[in-house]
């Protein structure tokens, strides 16, 4: 079946008439054909977003919120269907796929209610008979560019706050999960988002994405994806609001006093959940030398029991990688790890399930040195590097010895280590006695260093999609001068 772009309230073909395919990564079957749009389609969408802007931005935010409440109800009603679609198109196991949709539901209710808040603040003036406050105004037309690994949740983190703040939107989803995007937009249309307010343009990053980034009429970009794409956006967008949520190389520290059973659950979940394809995935385990051998044995024994297969099948723990290129990348990193002298304890092979799919066996390297490429680069697959730490300070030094800083975790029963780690680890998120993954939507989410510059979630999502405007209201009836020395 062929799916269309959604521009100016209508489902339309791309200007070129060209299409591309999306495939189920578990069995390589084609799911549908989608519009291979180009710069011209983006320009048409921008025109629609420009025309819709005045009416939408002037609509009382609480009324926009009513539309979002309806969207949240519809997402809830369609949760099973959308969850199955995520499992089919993106590949993760059904419980995680339903979690992806639940996150979108939670964000949508949260942002709908924000329509009755959107707080600014008031403060005192240094002069008499003068009132000072801040208000929130929309940014304008914003571009939301998203990856494939959370095909419902990540668009909702961007689109819901953008809508409630009164922006109009050009949405470009990943070409690996366009059907999830089409179904998501259909829900918002059904909920009553007016024509031109939300425009879906599918197609390559090099044409559609590039035009969104470069076009001067777009005032803000919210991007989630690879660090190199983020860098390119920063260098090419010109002066715009730019929010970047990028990759990482997240670590878990396991101290010698840790409860190893709980740590084991955390490593398995953080490293192999979503087949290691989360920006917050745990790809480095920094373990105290006293418990390293024991923990390695526990880990290998557990990994042996993990079952690979289609995310739709009950009992499956690890789904496929997203596509052939991802499979090749992960395979090549295992070869790099071996060449660098790391010891492969288990896994390391691409495999087929029922003769198909982009599966890779969950893999553990040990005796890793922090400078190795497998300890520095985001592999984005089920590959973990174990690094030995001499003591707490050594563990902190090693967890921080990467360019990235999105998520992190420490397992310890020692309260002093826990509190020190909260401050010393260079990351946007630190979990104590819990894995690196599993954010809650009302708390800020985002990284430091090369993991990005944005904070999504909760009130921070509102900050990303609104301008803070300062108002000085002078009711003295004369000219009063602030910041003038009259002493
Ligand atoms: P990607 O950067 O390849 O693609 C992301 C999106 O950007 C896609 O829609 C793509 O088409 C588009 N794009 C590509 N080139 C572009 C260009 N020149 N201009 C504009 N848009 C362009 O990333 P991906 O492979 O889809 O996603 C995986 C990456 O995303 C990983 O690095 C992962 O860590 C990261 N990620 C980060 C977060 C976070 O919140 N920090 C969350 C999920 C994923």
Short mmCIF file of C-alpha atoms and ligand atoms in Angstrom, two decimals:
data_model
loop_
_atom_site.label_atom_id
_atom_site.label_comp_id
_atom_site.label_asym_id
_atom_site.label_seq_id
_atom_site.Cartn_x
_atom_site.Cartn_y
_atom_site.Cartn_z
CA UNK A 1 0.00 0.00 0.00
CA UNK A 2 1.16 3.54 -0.75
CA UNK A 3 1.03 6.15 2.04
CA UNK A 4 1.01 9.91 1.49
CA UNK A 5 2.38 13.09 2.99
CA UNK A 6 0.02 15.21 5.07
CA UNK A 7 0.25 18.85 4.02
CA UNK A 8 -2.24 21.67 4.54
CA UNK A 9 -4.91 19.31 5.84
CA UNK A 10 -4.69 16.87 2.92
CA UNK A 11 -3.01 13.54 2.23
CA UNK A 12 -0.91 14.22 -0.87
CA UNK A 13 1.72 12.63 -3.10
CA UNK A 14 5.23 14.04 -3.20
CA UNK A 15 6.05 16.54 -5.94
CA UNK A 16 8.41 14.06 -7.62
CA UNK A 17 5.95 11.17 -7.37
CA UNK A 18 8.80 8.96 -6.16
CA UNK A 19 8.41 6.55 -3.26
CA UNK A 20 10.54 4.44 -0.92
CA UNK A 21 9.79 1.28 1.06
CA UNK A 22 9.70 0.53 4.76
CA UNK A 23 10.48 -3.05 5.86
CA UNK A 24 9.81 -5.23 8.88
CA UNK A 25 13.35 -5.83 10.22
CA UNK A 26 12.42 -9.25 11.63
CA UNK A 27 11.37 -10.79 8.30
CA UNK A 28 12.46 -8.19 5.69
CA UNK A 29 8.91 -7.97 4.32
CA UNK A 30 7.83 -4.66 2.80
CA UNK A 31 5.29 -2.85 5.00
CA UNK A 32 4.39 -0.08 2.60
CA UNK A 33 5.49 2.58 0.13
CA UNK A 34 6.01 6.16 1.29
CA UNK A 35 6.56 9.49 -0.38
CA UNK A 36 10.17 10.19 -1.26
CA UNK A 37 9.74 13.93 -0.88
CA UNK A 38 12.28 16.61 -1.70
CA UNK A 39 12.91 20.32 -1.04
CA UNK A 40 9.81 21.35 -3.00
CA UNK A 41 7.47 19.36 -0.74
CA UNK A 42 9.02 21.00 2.31
CA UNK A 43 8.47 24.46 0.79
CA UNK A 44 4.79 23.66 0.16
CA UNK A 45 4.47 22.45 3.76
CA UNK A 46 6.17 25.58 5.08
CA UNK A 47 3.70 27.68 3.12
CA UNK A 48 0.81 25.81 4.74
CA UNK A 49 2.36 26.16 8.19
CA UNK A 50 2.82 29.90 7.60
CA UNK A 51 -0.83 30.37 6.63
CA UNK A 52 -2.08 28.37 9.61
CA UNK A 53 0.14 30.12 12.13
CA UNK A 54 -1.91 33.19 13.03
CA UNK A 55 -5.12 31.34 13.80
CA UNK A 56 -3.38 28.57 15.73
CA UNK A 57 -1.08 30.79 17.78
CA UNK A 58 -4.00 33.09 18.68
CA UNK A 59 -6.23 30.22 19.77
CA UNK A 60 -6.42 30.12 23.59
CA UNK A 61 -3.92 27.54 24.80
CA UNK A 62 -6.62 25.79 26.83
CA UNK A 63 -8.55 25.22 23.56
CA UNK A 64 -5.42 23.77 21.96
CA UNK A 65 -5.22 21.65 25.08
CA UNK A 66 -8.71 20.26 24.42
CA UNK A 67 -7.48 18.97 21.06
CA UNK A 68 -4.52 17.34 22.78
CA UNK A 69 -6.77 15.72 25.39
CA UNK A 70 -8.77 14.18 22.53
CA UNK A 71 -5.52 13.02 20.90
CA UNK A 72 -4.40 11.41 24.17
CA UNK A 73 -7.74 9.59 24.46
CA UNK A 74 -7.40 8.36 20.87
CA UNK A 75 -3.83 7.21 21.44
CA UNK A 76 -5.06 5.29 24.48
CA UNK A 77 -7.92 3.75 22.53
CA UNK A 78 -5.54 2.66 19.75
CA UNK A 79 -2.67 1.62 22.02
CA UNK A 80 -2.67 -2.08 21.08
CA UNK A 81 -2.84 -1.39 17.35
CA UNK A 82 -0.10 1.24 17.48
CA UNK A 83 2.07 -0.92 19.75
CA UNK A 84 1.87 -3.82 17.30
CA UNK A 85 2.81 -1.47 14.51
CA UNK A 86 5.90 -0.29 16.43
CA UNK A 87 6.91 -3.93 17.00
CA UNK A 88 6.39 -4.68 13.31
CA UNK A 89 8.08 -1.65 11.76
CA UNK A 90 10.80 -0.90 14.32
CA UNK A 91 11.26 -4.43 15.67
CA UNK A 92 11.36 -4.10 19.45
CA UNK A 93 9.48 -6.56 21.63
CA UNK A 94 5.78 -5.92 22.12
CA UNK A 95 5.94 -4.91 25.80
CA UNK A 96 8.52 -2.24 24.89
CA UNK A 97 6.54 -1.21 21.82
CA UNK A 98 3.44 -0.70 23.94
CA UNK A 99 5.65 1.27 26.34
CA UNK A 100 6.66 3.50 23.41
CA UNK A 101 3.00 4.28 22.78
CA UNK A 102 2.26 4.70 26.50
CA UNK A 103 4.98 7.32 26.67
CA UNK A 104 3.24 9.22 23.88
CA UNK A 105 -0.06 8.97 25.77
CA UNK A 106 1.54 10.31 28.96
CA UNK A 107 3.28 13.18 27.16
CA UNK A 108 0.06 14.11 25.40
CA UNK A 109 -2.01 14.28 28.61
CA UNK A 110 0.77 16.22 30.31
CA UNK A 111 1.05 18.76 27.49
CA UNK A 112 -2.73 19.04 27.10
CA UNK A 113 -2.98 20.15 30.73
CA UNK A 114 -0.14 22.61 30.16
CA UNK A 115 -2.65 24.63 28.11
CA UNK A 116 -3.98 25.92 31.44
CA UNK A 117 -0.52 26.74 32.79
CA UNK A 118 2.17 27.93 30.33
CA UNK A 119 3.44 30.00 33.21
CA UNK A 120 5.61 33.06 32.92
CA UNK A 121 6.68 34.89 36.04
CA UNK A 122 6.27 38.27 37.60
CA UNK A 123 8.90 40.15 39.52
CA UNK A 124 9.54 43.54 41.09
CA UNK A 125 10.74 46.62 39.25
CA UNK A 126 13.56 48.86 40.39
CA UNK A 127 11.24 51.82 39.72
CA UNK A 128 7.93 52.91 41.18
CA UNK A 129 4.68 52.39 39.27
CA UNK A 130 6.16 49.83 36.95
CA UNK A 131 5.22 46.17 36.53
CA UNK A 132 7.56 43.48 35.18
CA UNK A 133 6.69 40.02 33.91
CA UNK A 134 7.55 37.36 31.39
CA UNK A 135 5.09 35.67 29.06
CA UNK A 136 5.51 32.72 26.73
CA UNK A 137 5.01 33.16 23.00
CA UNK A 138 5.38 30.51 20.29
CA UNK A 139 8.59 30.31 18.27
CA UNK A 140 6.84 30.15 14.88
CA UNK A 141 7.22 27.32 12.39
CA UNK A 142 9.29 24.54 13.89
CA UNK A 143 10.88 21.48 12.29
CA UNK A 144 10.67 18.20 14.21
CA UNK A 145 13.17 15.65 12.88
CA UNK A 146 13.04 12.25 14.51
CA UNK A 147 14.84 8.86 14.53
CA UNK A 148 13.36 5.38 14.32
CA UNK A 149 14.09 3.86 17.72
CA UNK A 150 11.10 5.43 19.53
CA UNK A 151 8.83 6.02 16.56
CA UNK A 152 5.80 7.13 18.58
CA UNK A 153 7.31 8.46 21.80
CA UNK A 154 9.96 10.77 20.32
CA UNK A 155 7.59 12.54 17.87
CA UNK A 156 5.21 13.09 20.80
CA UNK A 157 7.98 14.62 22.99
CA UNK A 158 8.40 17.25 20.29
CA UNK A 159 5.03 17.68 18.62
CA UNK A 160 2.86 17.89 21.75
CA UNK A 161 4.79 20.72 23.45
CA UNK A 162 5.21 22.45 20.07
CA UNK A 163 1.43 22.35 19.55
CA UNK A 164 0.41 23.48 23.02
CA UNK A 165 2.78 26.44 22.78
CA UNK A 166 1.10 27.54 19.52
CA UNK A 167 3.75 26.66 16.94
CA UNK A 168 3.03 25.17 13.54
CA UNK A 169 5.07 22.17 12.52
CA UNK A 170 6.91 20.38 9.74
CA UNK A 171 7.41 16.80 10.91
CA UNK A 172 10.05 14.64 9.21
CA UNK A 173 10.22 11.13 10.61
CA UNK A 174 12.92 8.54 10.02
CA UNK A 175 12.62 6.65 6.74
CA UNK A 176 12.87 3.41 8.74
CA UNK A 177 9.57 4.03 10.56
CA UNK A 178 7.34 6.19 8.34
CA UNK A 179 4.17 4.14 8.95
CA UNK A 180 4.33 4.78 12.70
CA UNK A 181 4.54 8.49 11.81
CA UNK A 182 1.56 8.32 9.42
CA UNK A 183 -0.61 6.60 12.07
CA UNK A 184 0.49 9.10 14.72
CA UNK A 185 -0.44 12.05 12.51
CA UNK A 186 -3.80 10.45 11.69
CA UNK A 187 -4.62 10.48 15.41
CA UNK A 188 -3.82 14.17 15.72
CA UNK A 189 -5.90 14.95 12.63
CA UNK A 190 -8.83 13.00 14.06
CA UNK A 191 -8.44 14.87 17.35
CA UNK A 192 -9.01 18.14 15.47
CA UNK A 193 -5.62 19.73 14.76
CA UNK A 194 -6.54 22.33 12.10
CA UNK A 195 -5.19 22.19 8.56
CA UNK A 196 -1.67 23.47 8.03
CA UNK A 197 -0.76 23.25 11.73
CA UNK A 198 0.93 19.85 11.53
CA UNK A 199 2.50 18.81 8.23
CA UNK A 200 4.09 15.42 7.66
CA UNK A 201 6.79 15.20 4.98
CA UNK A 202 8.47 11.81 4.58
CA UNK A 203 11.74 11.31 2.72
CA UNK A 204 15.52 11.43 2.98
CA UNK A 205 17.45 13.51 5.49
CA UNK A 206 19.64 14.79 2.66
CA UNK A 207 16.73 16.54 0.92
CA UNK A 208 13.72 16.89 3.24
CA UNK A 209 15.78 17.21 6.42
CA UNK A 210 18.29 19.54 4.78
CA UNK A 211 15.59 21.94 3.56
CA UNK A 212 13.96 22.03 7.00
CA UNK A 213 17.33 22.83 8.55
CA UNK A 214 18.31 25.52 6.05
CA UNK A 215 15.01 27.24 5.32
CA UNK A 216 14.92 30.67 6.96
CA UNK A 217 11.16 30.54 7.54
CA UNK A 218 11.71 27.76 10.05
CA UNK A 219 12.51 29.35 13.38
CA UNK A 220 13.27 26.29 15.45
CA UNK A 221 14.62 22.78 14.94
CA UNK A 222 14.08 19.98 17.38
CA UNK A 223 16.28 17.09 16.35
CA UNK A 224 16.85 13.64 17.81
CA UNK A 225 19.39 11.43 16.10
CA UNK A 226 23.03 10.71 15.47
CA UNK A 227 25.73 13.04 16.77
CA UNK A 228 27.16 13.64 13.30
CA UNK A 229 23.77 14.69 11.94
CA UNK A 230 23.39 17.00 14.94
CA UNK A 231 26.78 18.56 14.21
CA UNK A 232 25.81 19.11 10.59
CA UNK A 233 22.57 20.77 11.69
CA UNK A 234 24.42 23.15 14.02
CA UNK A 235 26.78 24.11 11.21
CA UNK A 236 24.08 24.63 8.60
CA UNK A 237 20.92 25.88 10.28
CA UNK A 238 21.88 29.53 10.61
CA UNK A 239 20.42 31.46 13.52
CA UNK A 240 17.53 29.38 14.82
CA UNK A 241 16.50 27.74 18.05
CA UNK A 242 18.17 24.34 17.87
CA UNK A 243 17.50 21.50 20.28
CA UNK A 244 19.71 18.44 19.83
CA UNK A 245 19.15 15.06 21.49
CA UNK A 246 22.06 12.92 20.29
CA UNK A 247 23.78 9.62 20.85
CA UNK A 248 25.84 8.39 23.75
CA UNK A 249 28.13 5.75 25.22
CA UNK A 250 26.44 5.21 28.56
CA UNK A 251 28.15 3.42 31.42
CA UNK A 252 27.08 1.49 34.50
CA UNK A 253 29.44 1.40 37.48
CA UNK A 254 29.25 -1.68 39.68
CA UNK A 255 31.03 -1.27 43.01
CA UNK A 256 32.29 -4.19 45.12
CA UNK A 257 29.52 -3.58 47.66
CA UNK A 258 26.74 -3.68 45.03
CA UNK A 259 23.89 -6.13 45.13
CA UNK A 260 25.08 -8.09 42.09
CA UNK A 261 21.72 -9.70 41.34
CA UNK A 262 20.05 -6.30 41.00
CA UNK A 263 23.04 -5.01 39.01
CA UNK A 264 22.76 -8.01 36.70
CA UNK A 265 19.10 -7.26 35.97
CA UNK A 266 20.06 -3.64 35.29
CA UNK A 267 22.87 -4.52 32.88
CA UNK A 268 20.75 -7.04 30.96
CA UNK A 269 17.89 -4.56 30.65
CA UNK A 270 20.10 -1.55 29.84
CA UNK A 271 22.33 -3.35 27.34
CA UNK A 272 19.95 -5.66 25.51
CA UNK A 273 16.55 -3.98 25.90
CA UNK A 274 15.54 -2.55 22.50
CA UNK A 275 18.45 -4.66 21.17
CA UNK A 276 20.83 -2.01 22.51
CA UNK A 277 19.30 0.57 20.19
CA UNK A 278 18.47 3.22 22.76
CA UNK A 279 20.33 6.48 23.14
CA UNK A 280 20.44 5.57 26.84
CA UNK A 281 21.57 1.96 26.29
CA UNK A 282 24.25 0.68 28.66
CA UNK A 283 27.19 -0.19 26.43
CA UNK A 284 29.96 0.01 29.03
CA UNK A 285 30.05 -1.80 32.37
CA UNK A 286 32.73 -0.46 34.70
CA UNK A 287 33.07 -3.07 37.39
CA UNK A 288 35.18 -3.15 40.55
CA UNK A 289 38.10 -5.60 40.22
CA UNK A 290 37.00 -7.55 43.33
CA UNK A 291 33.69 -8.60 41.76
CA UNK A 292 34.60 -8.54 38.06
CA UNK A 293 35.11 -12.27 37.51
CA UNK A 294 31.98 -13.21 39.45
CA UNK A 295 29.87 -10.63 37.64
CA UNK A 296 31.15 -11.71 34.22
CA UNK A 297 30.11 -15.30 34.92
CA UNK A 298 26.67 -14.21 36.08
CA UNK A 299 26.27 -12.04 32.98
CA UNK A 300 27.33 -14.71 30.51
CA UNK A 301 24.97 -17.25 32.10
CA UNK A 302 22.05 -14.86 31.83
CA UNK A 303 22.88 -13.82 28.25
CA UNK A 304 22.85 -17.48 27.18
CA UNK A 305 19.16 -17.59 28.10
CA UNK A 306 18.10 -14.55 26.05
CA UNK A 307 15.80 -15.47 23.18
CA UNK A 308 16.05 -13.71 19.82
CA UNK A 309 13.08 -13.31 17.50
CA UNK A 310 10.34 -11.12 16.14
CA UNK A 311 9.19 -8.56 18.67
CA UNK A 312 5.64 -9.73 18.07
CA UNK A 313 6.30 -13.24 19.36
CA UNK A 314 5.69 -13.92 23.05
CA UNK A 315 8.74 -15.03 25.02
CA UNK A 316 11.20 -13.11 22.84
CA UNK A 317 13.73 -10.98 24.75
CA UNK A 318 15.72 -9.39 21.93
CA UNK A 319 14.35 -8.26 18.58
CA UNK A 320 16.24 -7.51 15.35
CA UNK A 321 18.43 -4.53 14.54
CA UNK A 322 16.69 -1.89 12.47
CA UNK A 323 18.20 -2.64 9.04
CA UNK A 324 21.01 -4.24 7.06
CA UNK A 325 23.33 -1.25 7.50
CA UNK A 326 22.93 -1.44 11.28
CA UNK A 327 23.70 -5.17 11.18
CA UNK A 328 26.86 -4.50 9.17
CA UNK A 329 27.93 -1.72 11.54
CA UNK A 330 27.50 -3.87 14.66
CA UNK A 331 29.30 -6.80 13.00
CA UNK A 332 32.21 -4.56 12.06
CA UNK A 333 32.52 -3.27 15.65
CA UNK A 334 32.86 -6.81 16.95
CA UNK A 335 35.76 -7.29 14.54
CA UNK A 336 37.24 -3.97 15.71
CA UNK A 337 36.94 -5.10 19.35
CA UNK A 338 38.75 -8.36 18.62
CA UNK A 339 41.52 -6.54 16.75
CA UNK A 340 41.90 -4.11 19.64
CA UNK A 341 42.60 -7.04 21.97
CA UNK A 342 39.32 -7.22 23.90
CA UNK A 343 38.14 -10.74 24.79
CA UNK A 344 34.75 -11.77 23.41
CA UNK A 345 32.97 -13.76 26.13
CA UNK A 346 29.79 -14.52 24.23
CA UNK A 347 27.91 -13.58 21.06
CA UNK A 348 29.44 -11.60 18.24
CA UNK A 349 27.50 -13.02 15.30
CA UNK A 350 24.80 -11.88 12.90
CA UNK A 351 22.08 -14.53 12.72
CA UNK A 352 18.79 -15.20 10.95
CA UNK A 353 15.60 -16.29 12.63
CA UNK A 354 13.56 -18.58 10.37
CA UNK A 355 16.01 -17.66 7.61
CA UNK A 356 15.30 -13.92 7.78
CA UNK A 357 15.89 -10.70 9.66
CA UNK A 358 18.67 -8.45 10.91
CA UNK A 359 19.42 -10.26 14.18
CA UNK A 360 22.64 -10.10 16.15
CA UNK A 361 23.55 -12.27 19.12
CA UNK A 362 23.86 -10.38 22.44
CA UNK A 363 27.60 -9.86 22.89
CA UNK A 364 29.97 -9.20 25.79
CA UNK A 365 33.57 -8.10 25.55
CA UNK A 366 35.83 -8.08 28.58
CA UNK A 367 39.37 -6.91 29.40
CA UNK A 368 38.49 -3.69 27.63
CA UNK A 369 40.60 -0.61 27.85
CA UNK A 370 38.74 2.73 27.96
CA UNK A 371 40.66 4.01 24.92
CA UNK A 372 39.44 1.22 22.62
CA UNK A 373 36.98 2.20 19.89
CA UNK A 374 34.45 -0.28 21.30
CA UNK A 375 34.54 1.77 24.54
CA UNK A 376 34.34 5.15 22.83
CA UNK A 377 32.00 4.84 19.83
CA UNK A 378 28.25 4.47 19.90
CA UNK A 379 27.72 1.00 18.40
CA UNK A 380 23.90 1.07 18.81
CA UNK A 381 23.47 -2.66 19.10
CA UNK A 382 23.59 -5.47 21.67
CA UNK A 383 27.30 -5.16 22.45
CA UNK A 384 28.69 -4.47 25.93
CA UNK A 385 32.26 -3.70 26.96
CA UNK A 386 33.39 -4.63 30.48
CA UNK A 387 36.08 -2.39 31.93
CA UNK A 388 37.79 -3.05 35.25
CA UNK A 389 37.96 -0.33 37.92
CA UNK A 390 40.50 -0.29 40.76
CA UNK A 391 38.33 1.78 43.10
CA UNK A 392 35.55 4.39 43.13
CA UNK A 393 37.70 7.27 41.83
CA UNK A 394 39.02 5.09 39.00
CA UNK A 395 35.45 4.10 38.10
CA UNK A 396 34.36 7.75 37.95
CA UNK A 397 37.37 8.65 35.84
CA UNK A 398 36.57 5.83 33.41
CA UNK A 399 32.85 6.49 33.14
CA UNK A 400 33.65 10.12 32.27
CA UNK A 401 36.37 9.26 29.73
CA UNK A 402 34.12 9.51 26.66
CA UNK A 403 32.94 12.38 24.50
CA UNK A 404 29.32 11.67 25.34
CA UNK A 405 27.19 12.23 28.45
CA UNK A 406 23.56 11.21 28.23
CA UNK A 407 22.78 8.54 30.81
CA UNK A 408 24.69 6.72 33.54
CA UNK A 409 24.17 4.44 36.53
CA UNK A 410 25.91 3.22 39.65
CA UNK A 411 25.17 0.13 41.68
CA UNK A 412 26.37 0.48 45.27
CA UNK A 413 25.06 0.07 48.82
CA UNK A 414 27.41 2.80 50.01
CA UNK A 415 25.57 6.09 50.41
CA UNK A 416 28.76 8.14 50.11
CA UNK A 417 29.58 6.63 46.72
CA UNK A 418 25.99 7.18 45.60
CA UNK A 419 25.95 10.87 46.51
CA UNK A 420 29.42 11.50 45.08
CA UNK A 421 28.43 9.78 41.82
CA UNK A 422 25.33 11.98 41.48
CA UNK A 423 27.58 15.02 41.18
CA UNK A 424 30.73 13.63 39.62
CA UNK A 425 29.36 11.66 36.68
CA UNK A 426 29.21 13.85 33.59
CA UNK A 427 25.78 12.99 32.21
CA UNK A 428 22.30 14.44 31.91
CA UNK A 429 20.85 11.45 33.78
CA UNK A 430 22.26 9.39 36.64
CA UNK A 431 20.43 6.39 38.07
CA UNK A 432 21.30 4.94 41.48
CA UNK A 433 20.75 1.18 41.73
CA UNK A 434 18.74 1.20 38.52
CA UNK A 435 19.68 0.83 34.86
CA UNK A 436 20.54 3.61 32.39
CA UNK A 437 17.17 3.43 30.65
CA UNK A 438 13.61 4.25 31.66
CA UNK A 439 12.91 7.97 31.75
CA UNK A 440 9.67 9.39 33.10
CA UNK A 441 8.01 11.99 30.92
CA UNK A 442 7.58 14.70 33.55
CA UNK A 443 11.31 14.88 34.29
CA UNK A 444 13.88 16.55 32.06
CA UNK A 445 15.63 14.32 29.54
CA UNK A 446 18.79 15.23 27.67
CA UNK A 447 22.54 15.01 27.61
CA UNK A 448 25.73 16.95 28.21
CA UNK A 449 28.98 17.01 26.20
CA UNK A 450 28.42 15.59 22.70
CA UNK A 451 25.09 14.02 23.65
CA UNK A 452 23.34 17.27 22.89
CA UNK A 453 22.10 20.56 24.23
CA UNK A 454 18.37 20.04 24.76
CA UNK A 455 16.10 19.09 27.62
CA UNK A 456 12.81 17.46 26.72
CA UNK A 457 10.10 16.25 29.06
CA UNK A 458 7.87 18.10 31.49
CA UNK A 459 8.18 21.83 31.75
CA UNK A 460 11.49 21.68 29.88
CA UNK A 461 9.62 20.58 26.77
CA UNK A 462 7.66 23.81 27.06
CA UNK A 463 10.88 25.81 27.33
CA UNK A 464 12.16 24.22 24.11
CA UNK A 465 9.09 25.27 22.14
CA UNK A 466 8.33 28.74 23.51
CA UNK A 467 10.12 32.06 23.60
CA UNK A 468 10.24 33.84 26.92
CA UNK A 469 9.23 37.43 26.27
CA UNK A 470 9.90 40.16 28.82
CA UNK A 471 7.23 42.81 29.42
CA UNK A 472 7.83 46.14 31.20
CA UNK A 473 4.58 47.93 31.98
CA UNK A 474 5.06 51.52 33.14
CA UNK A 475 1.95 53.12 34.66
CA UNK A 476 3.70 56.16 36.21
CA UNK A 477 2.44 58.53 33.54
CA UNK A 478 5.92 59.88 32.83
CA UNK A 479 9.27 58.79 31.43
CA UNK A 480 11.14 56.71 33.99
CA UNK A 481 14.67 55.60 33.21
CA UNK A 482 15.95 52.25 34.43
CA UNK A 483 19.67 51.53 34.79
CA UNK A 484 20.56 55.23 35.05
CA UNK A 485 22.80 56.33 37.91
CA UNK A 486 21.03 59.14 39.77
CA UNK A 487 23.15 59.12 42.94
P1 LIG B 1 20.10 9.90 12.17
O1 LIG B 1 20.84 11.10 12.64
O2 LIG B 1 20.70 9.12 11.07
O3 LIG B 1 18.64 10.31 11.67
C1 LIG B 1 17.74 11.00 12.49
C2 LIG B 1 16.81 11.82 11.60
O4 LIG B 1 17.57 12.84 10.96
C3 LIG B 1 16.15 11.00 10.49
O5 LIG B 1 14.83 11.45 10.31
C4 LIG B 1 17.03 11.34 9.30
O6 LIG B 1 16.37 11.16 8.06
C5 LIG B 1 17.32 12.79 9.56
N1 LIG B 1 18.50 13.34 8.86
C6 LIG B 1 19.57 12.67 8.36
N2 LIG B 1 20.42 13.54 7.77
C7 LIG B 1 19.90 14.77 7.92
C8 LIG B 1 20.31 16.07 7.54
N3 LIG B 1 21.45 16.29 6.88
N4 LIG B 1 19.52 17.11 7.85
C9 LIG B 1 18.38 16.92 8.55
N5 LIG B 1 17.92 15.72 8.91
C10 LIG B 1 18.68 14.65 8.62
O7 LIG B 1 19.84 8.99 13.45
P2 LIG B 1 19.06 7.59 13.50
O8 LIG B 1 19.94 6.52 12.97
O9 LIG B 1 17.69 7.74 12.93
O10 LIG B 1 18.89 7.41 15.08
C11 LIG B 1 19.85 6.83 15.88
C12 LIG B 1 20.61 7.90 16.64
O11 LIG B 1 19.69 8.68 17.39
C13 LIG B 1 21.56 7.32 17.67
O12 LIG B 1 22.76 8.04 17.64
C14 LIG B 1 20.83 7.53 18.98
O13 LIG B 1 21.64 7.58 20.11
C15 LIG B 1 20.14 8.82 18.72
N6 LIG B 1 19.02 9.02 19.63
C16 LIG B 1 19.12 9.98 20.59
C17 LIG B 1 18.08 10.16 21.50
C18 LIG B 1 18.15 11.22 22.56
O14 LIG B 1 17.10 11.59 23.07
N7 LIG B 1 19.31 11.71 22.92
C19 LIG B 1 16.94 9.35 21.42
C20 LIG B 1 16.88 8.39 20.42
C21 LIG B 1 17.92 8.24 19.52
#
